[in-house]
């Protein structure tokens, strides 16, 4: 006994039409996001460099541990370039060797200091990544580096002074 064909109601047709439009929008956004059918964009200068602020950019290959001498310190301030994500391969988000040393992170114009600086750095990184994903520029936030400054105990150098000295160090 074959079933009798029933006609769709107006509400059913409207829902089916809305689902088709959503599917088309989803596919078109994926095509745009992944550049299907277009040439893949080359990695930008942002991915190959580290922004030190004040218009100074360092080539990522030169972003290695540096000793920064300031007038306020007898020992150098150590500058490391670290991945801001706690899930990265970099273990330098760990505490410094001397518990009296100050650790300061500089990331995208933010200066983070204190006992929860590493956590705040991770939160800022994930917020920036989420923003990049929403703006369809997810690759721009993946290769970011933060500057980790370890100021020796007893040194009164400010993070701004240390960053200014870091900017003056030749590549």
C-alpha positions as YAML, in Angstrom:
chain: A
units: angstrom
residues:
- id: 1
  name: UNK
  ca: [0.00, 0.00, 0.00]
- id: 2
  name: UNK
  ca: [1.88, 3.03, -1.22]
- id: 3
  name: UNK
  ca: [1.83, 6.14, 0.93]
- id: 4
  name: UNK
  ca: [0.07, 9.20, -0.20]
- id: 5
  name: UNK
  ca: [2.24, 12.23, -0.99]
- id: 6
  name: UNK
  ca: [1.51, 15.22, 1.15]
- id: 7
  name: UNK
  ca: [2.18, 18.81, 0.25]
- id: 8
  name: UNK
  ca: [4.44, 20.94, 2.42]
- id: 9
  name: UNK
  ca: [2.79, 23.63, 4.46]
- id: 10
  name: UNK
  ca: [3.88, 27.27, 4.20]
- id: 11
  name: UNK
  ca: [5.80, 27.09, 7.50]
- id: 12
  name: UNK
  ca: [7.64, 23.95, 6.33]
- id: 13
  name: UNK
  ca: [8.63, 25.67, 3.08]
- id: 14
  name: UNK
  ca: [9.88, 28.75, 4.96]
- id: 15
  name: UNK
  ca: [12.00, 26.62, 7.30]
- id: 16
  name: UNK
  ca: [13.43, 24.64, 4.37]
- id: 17
  name: UNK
  ca: [14.26, 27.89, 2.57]
- id: 18
  name: UNK
  ca: [15.95, 29.31, 5.67]
- id: 19
  name: UNK
  ca: [18.05, 26.16, 6.06]
- id: 20
  name: UNK
  ca: [19.12, 26.37, 2.40]
- id: 21
  name: UNK
  ca: [20.16, 30.01, 2.84]
- id: 22
  name: UNK
  ca: [22.15, 29.14, 6.00]
- id: 23
  name: UNK
  ca: [23.89, 26.29, 4.18]
- id: 24
  name: UNK
  ca: [24.81, 28.57, 1.27]
- id: 25
  name: UNK
  ca: [26.16, 31.23, 3.66]
- id: 26
  name: UNK
  ca: [28.18, 28.67, 5.58]
- id: 27
  name: UNK
  ca: [29.77, 27.26, 2.43]
- id: 28
  name: UNK
  ca: [30.54, 30.72, 1.03]
- id: 29
  name: UNK
  ca: [32.19, 31.79, 4.31]
- id: 30
  name: UNK
  ca: [34.34, 28.66, 4.34]
- id: 31
  name: UNK
  ca: [35.36, 29.29, 0.74]
- id: 32
  name: UNK
  ca: [36.30, 32.86, 1.64]
- id: 33
  name: UNK
  ca: [38.09, 31.89, 4.87]
- id: 34
  name: UNK
  ca: [40.23, 29.18, 3.33]
- id: 35
  name: UNK
  ca: [40.69, 30.84, -0.04]
- id: 36
  name: UNK
  ca: [39.42, 27.87, -2.03]
- id: 37
  name: UNK
  ca: [39.89, 28.64, -5.71]
- id: 38
  name: UNK
  ca: [42.25, 31.54, -5.02]
- id: 39
  name: UNK
  ca: [45.98, 31.65, -4.61]
- id: 40
  name: UNK
  ca: [47.07, 31.08, -1.04]
- id: 41
  name: UNK
  ca: [48.30, 34.28, 0.55]
- id: 42
  name: UNK
  ca: [51.96, 34.38, 1.43]
- id: 43
  name: UNK
  ca: [52.77, 34.68, 5.11]
- id: 44
  name: UNK
  ca: [52.74, 38.35, 5.97]
- id: 45
  name: UNK
  ca: [55.41, 40.42, 7.55]
- id: 46
  name: UNK
  ca: [53.51, 40.11, 10.84]
- id: 47
  name: UNK
  ca: [54.20, 36.35, 10.92]
- id: 48
  name: UNK
  ca: [57.91, 36.80, 10.09]
- id: 49
  name: UNK
  ca: [58.63, 39.58, 12.58]
- id: 50
  name: UNK
  ca: [58.21, 40.61, 16.20]
- id: 51
  name: UNK
  ca: [56.80, 44.05, 17.02]
- id: 52
  name: UNK
  ca: [58.80, 45.66, 19.83]
- id: 53
  name: UNK
  ca: [56.64, 48.77, 19.92]
- id: 54
  name: UNK
  ca: [57.54, 52.37, 19.09]
- id: 55
  name: UNK
  ca: [57.74, 51.42, 15.41]
- id: 56
  name: UNK
  ca: [60.60, 48.93, 15.92]
- id: 57
  name: UNK
  ca: [60.21, 45.50, 14.35]
- id: 58
  name: UNK
  ca: [62.65, 42.62, 14.79]
- id: 59
  name: UNK
  ca: [63.03, 39.77, 12.33]
- id: 60
  name: UNK
  ca: [61.67, 36.63, 13.97]
- id: 61
  name: UNK
  ca: [64.88, 34.71, 13.30]
- id: 62
  name: UNK
  ca: [66.74, 37.27, 15.46]
- id: 63
  name: UNK
  ca: [64.28, 36.96, 18.35]
- id: 64
  name: UNK
  ca: [66.63, 35.13, 20.70]
- id: 65
  name: UNK
  ca: [67.53, 35.62, 24.36]
- id: 66
  name: UNK
  ca: [69.20, 38.97, 24.92]
- id: 67
  name: UNK
  ca: [70.95, 40.64, 27.83]
- id: 68
  name: UNK
  ca: [69.91, 44.24, 28.33]
- id: 69
  name: UNK
  ca: [72.15, 46.52, 30.36]
- id: 70
  name: UNK
  ca: [70.50, 49.47, 32.07]
- id: 71
  name: UNK
  ca: [71.93, 52.15, 34.33]
- id: 72
  name: UNK
  ca: [69.63, 51.09, 37.17]
- id: 73
  name: UNK
  ca: [70.97, 47.51, 37.40]
- id: 74
  name: UNK
  ca: [74.27, 45.87, 38.27]
- id: 75
  name: UNK
  ca: [73.19, 42.72, 36.44]
- id: 76
  name: UNK
  ca: [71.56, 42.61, 33.00]
- id: 77
  name: UNK
  ca: [67.84, 42.34, 32.42]
- id: 78
  name: UNK
  ca: [67.18, 39.14, 30.46]
- id: 79
  name: UNK
  ca: [64.79, 39.40, 27.51]
- id: 80
  name: UNK
  ca: [63.31, 36.19, 26.13]
- id: 81
  name: UNK
  ca: [60.86, 35.91, 23.26]
- id: 82
  name: UNK
  ca: [58.15, 33.48, 24.30]
- id: 83
  name: UNK
  ca: [54.98, 32.01, 22.90]
- id: 84
  name: UNK
  ca: [52.09, 33.63, 24.77]
- id: 85
  name: UNK
  ca: [50.03, 30.44, 24.74]
- id: 86
  name: UNK
  ca: [50.40, 28.04, 27.66]
- id: 87
  name: UNK
  ca: [49.98, 25.21, 25.13]
- id: 88
  name: UNK
  ca: [53.09, 26.15, 23.18]
- id: 89
  name: UNK
  ca: [56.38, 24.30, 23.19]
- id: 90
  name: UNK
  ca: [58.12, 27.10, 25.07]
- id: 91
  name: UNK
  ca: [58.69, 26.44, 28.76]
- id: 92
  name: UNK
  ca: [60.00, 29.91, 29.56]
- id: 93
  name: UNK
  ca: [56.61, 30.97, 30.94]
- id: 94
  name: UNK
  ca: [57.83, 29.23, 34.10]
- id: 95
  name: UNK
  ca: [59.00, 31.21, 37.12]
- id: 96
  name: UNK
  ca: [62.54, 32.66, 37.15]
- id: 97
  name: UNK
  ca: [65.42, 30.92, 38.91]
- id: 98
  name: UNK
  ca: [65.67, 33.55, 41.62]
- id: 99
  name: UNK
  ca: [62.29, 34.01, 43.34]
- id: 100
  name: UNK
  ca: [63.14, 37.67, 44.05]
- id: 101
  name: UNK
  ca: [63.47, 38.53, 40.36]
- id: 102
  name: UNK
  ca: [60.59, 40.40, 38.74]
- id: 103
  name: UNK
  ca: [59.02, 38.93, 35.62]
- id: 104
  name: UNK
  ca: [57.30, 41.26, 33.19]
- id: 105
  name: UNK
  ca: [55.62, 40.27, 29.93]
- id: 106
  name: UNK
  ca: [55.19, 42.76, 27.09]
- id: 107
  name: UNK
  ca: [52.62, 41.70, 24.49]
- id: 108
  name: UNK
  ca: [50.84, 43.82, 21.87]
- id: 109
  name: UNK
  ca: [51.23, 47.05, 23.82]
- id: 110
  name: UNK
  ca: [50.32, 45.51, 27.19]
- id: 111
  name: UNK
  ca: [52.79, 45.35, 30.06]
- id: 112
  name: UNK
  ca: [51.88, 42.52, 32.42]
- id: 113
  name: UNK
  ca: [53.52, 42.22, 35.82]
- id: 114
  name: UNK
  ca: [52.73, 40.44, 39.05]
- id: 115
  name: UNK
  ca: [51.97, 36.93, 40.27]
- id: 116
  name: UNK
  ca: [49.29, 36.33, 37.62]
- id: 117
  name: UNK
  ca: [51.12, 37.87, 34.66]
- id: 118
  name: UNK
  ca: [51.55, 34.55, 32.80]
- id: 119
  name: UNK
  ca: [47.83, 33.82, 33.17]
- id: 120
  name: UNK
  ca: [46.92, 37.33, 31.96]
- id: 121
  name: UNK
  ca: [49.26, 36.84, 28.99]
- id: 122
  name: UNK
  ca: [47.47, 33.63, 28.04]
- id: 123
  name: UNK
  ca: [44.06, 35.31, 28.35]
- id: 124
  name: UNK
  ca: [45.16, 38.20, 26.12]
- id: 125
  name: UNK
  ca: [46.59, 35.77, 23.58]
- id: 126
  name: UNK
  ca: [43.39, 33.73, 23.38]
- id: 127
  name: UNK
  ca: [41.27, 36.89, 23.18]
- id: 128
  name: UNK
  ca: [43.41, 38.10, 20.28]
- id: 129
  name: UNK
  ca: [43.18, 34.71, 18.56]
- id: 130
  name: UNK
  ca: [39.38, 34.67, 18.96]
- id: 131
  name: UNK
  ca: [39.19, 38.18, 17.54]
- id: 132
  name: UNK
  ca: [41.35, 37.15, 14.57]
- id: 133
  name: UNK
  ca: [39.15, 34.13, 13.90]
- id: 134
  name: UNK
  ca: [36.02, 36.25, 13.97]
- id: 135
  name: UNK
  ca: [37.62, 38.67, 11.50]
- id: 136
  name: UNK
  ca: [38.71, 35.78, 9.23]
- id: 137
  name: UNK
  ca: [42.42, 36.39, 9.87]
- id: 138
  name: UNK
  ca: [43.19, 33.38, 12.04]
- id: 139
  name: UNK
  ca: [46.74, 32.94, 10.77]
- id: 140
  name: UNK
  ca: [47.78, 36.39, 11.96]
- id: 141
  name: UNK
  ca: [47.65, 35.48, 15.65]
- id: 142
  name: UNK
  ca: [49.21, 32.03, 15.53]
- id: 143
  name: UNK
  ca: [52.84, 33.09, 15.39]
- id: 144
  name: UNK
  ca: [52.83, 35.94, 17.90]
- id: 145
  name: UNK
  ca: [55.65, 36.25, 20.40]
- id: 146
  name: UNK
  ca: [55.69, 38.10, 23.70]
- id: 147
  name: UNK
  ca: [58.77, 39.59, 25.33]
- id: 148
  name: UNK
  ca: [59.52, 38.17, 28.77]
- id: 149
  name: UNK
  ca: [61.71, 40.49, 30.83]
- id: 150
  name: UNK
  ca: [63.40, 39.08, 33.92]
- id: 151
  name: UNK
  ca: [64.51, 42.05, 36.02]
- id: 152
  name: UNK
  ca: [67.10, 41.02, 38.64]
- id: 153
  name: UNK
  ca: [66.29, 41.38, 42.32]
- id: 154
  name: UNK
  ca: [67.20, 44.78, 43.69]
- id: 155
  name: UNK
  ca: [67.05, 46.43, 40.27]
- id: 156
  name: UNK
  ca: [64.73, 49.40, 39.86]
- id: 157
  name: UNK
  ca: [64.64, 49.37, 36.05]
- id: 158
  name: UNK
  ca: [61.17, 49.90, 34.67]
- id: 159
  name: UNK
  ca: [59.83, 47.63, 31.92]
- id: 160
  name: UNK
  ca: [59.62, 50.68, 29.64]
- id: 161
  name: UNK
  ca: [63.34, 51.44, 30.16]
- id: 162
  name: UNK
  ca: [64.26, 47.81, 29.47]
- id: 163
  name: UNK
  ca: [62.13, 47.76, 26.29]
- id: 164
  name: UNK
  ca: [63.72, 51.03, 25.14]
- id: 165
  name: UNK
  ca: [67.17, 49.49, 25.64]
- id: 166
  name: UNK
  ca: [66.06, 46.34, 23.79]
- id: 167
  name: UNK
  ca: [64.91, 48.43, 20.83]
- id: 168
  name: UNK
  ca: [68.37, 50.01, 20.61]
- id: 169
  name: UNK
  ca: [70.22, 46.68, 20.45]
- id: 170
  name: UNK
  ca: [71.24, 46.05, 16.84]
- id: 171
  name: UNK
  ca: [69.68, 42.95, 15.22]
...
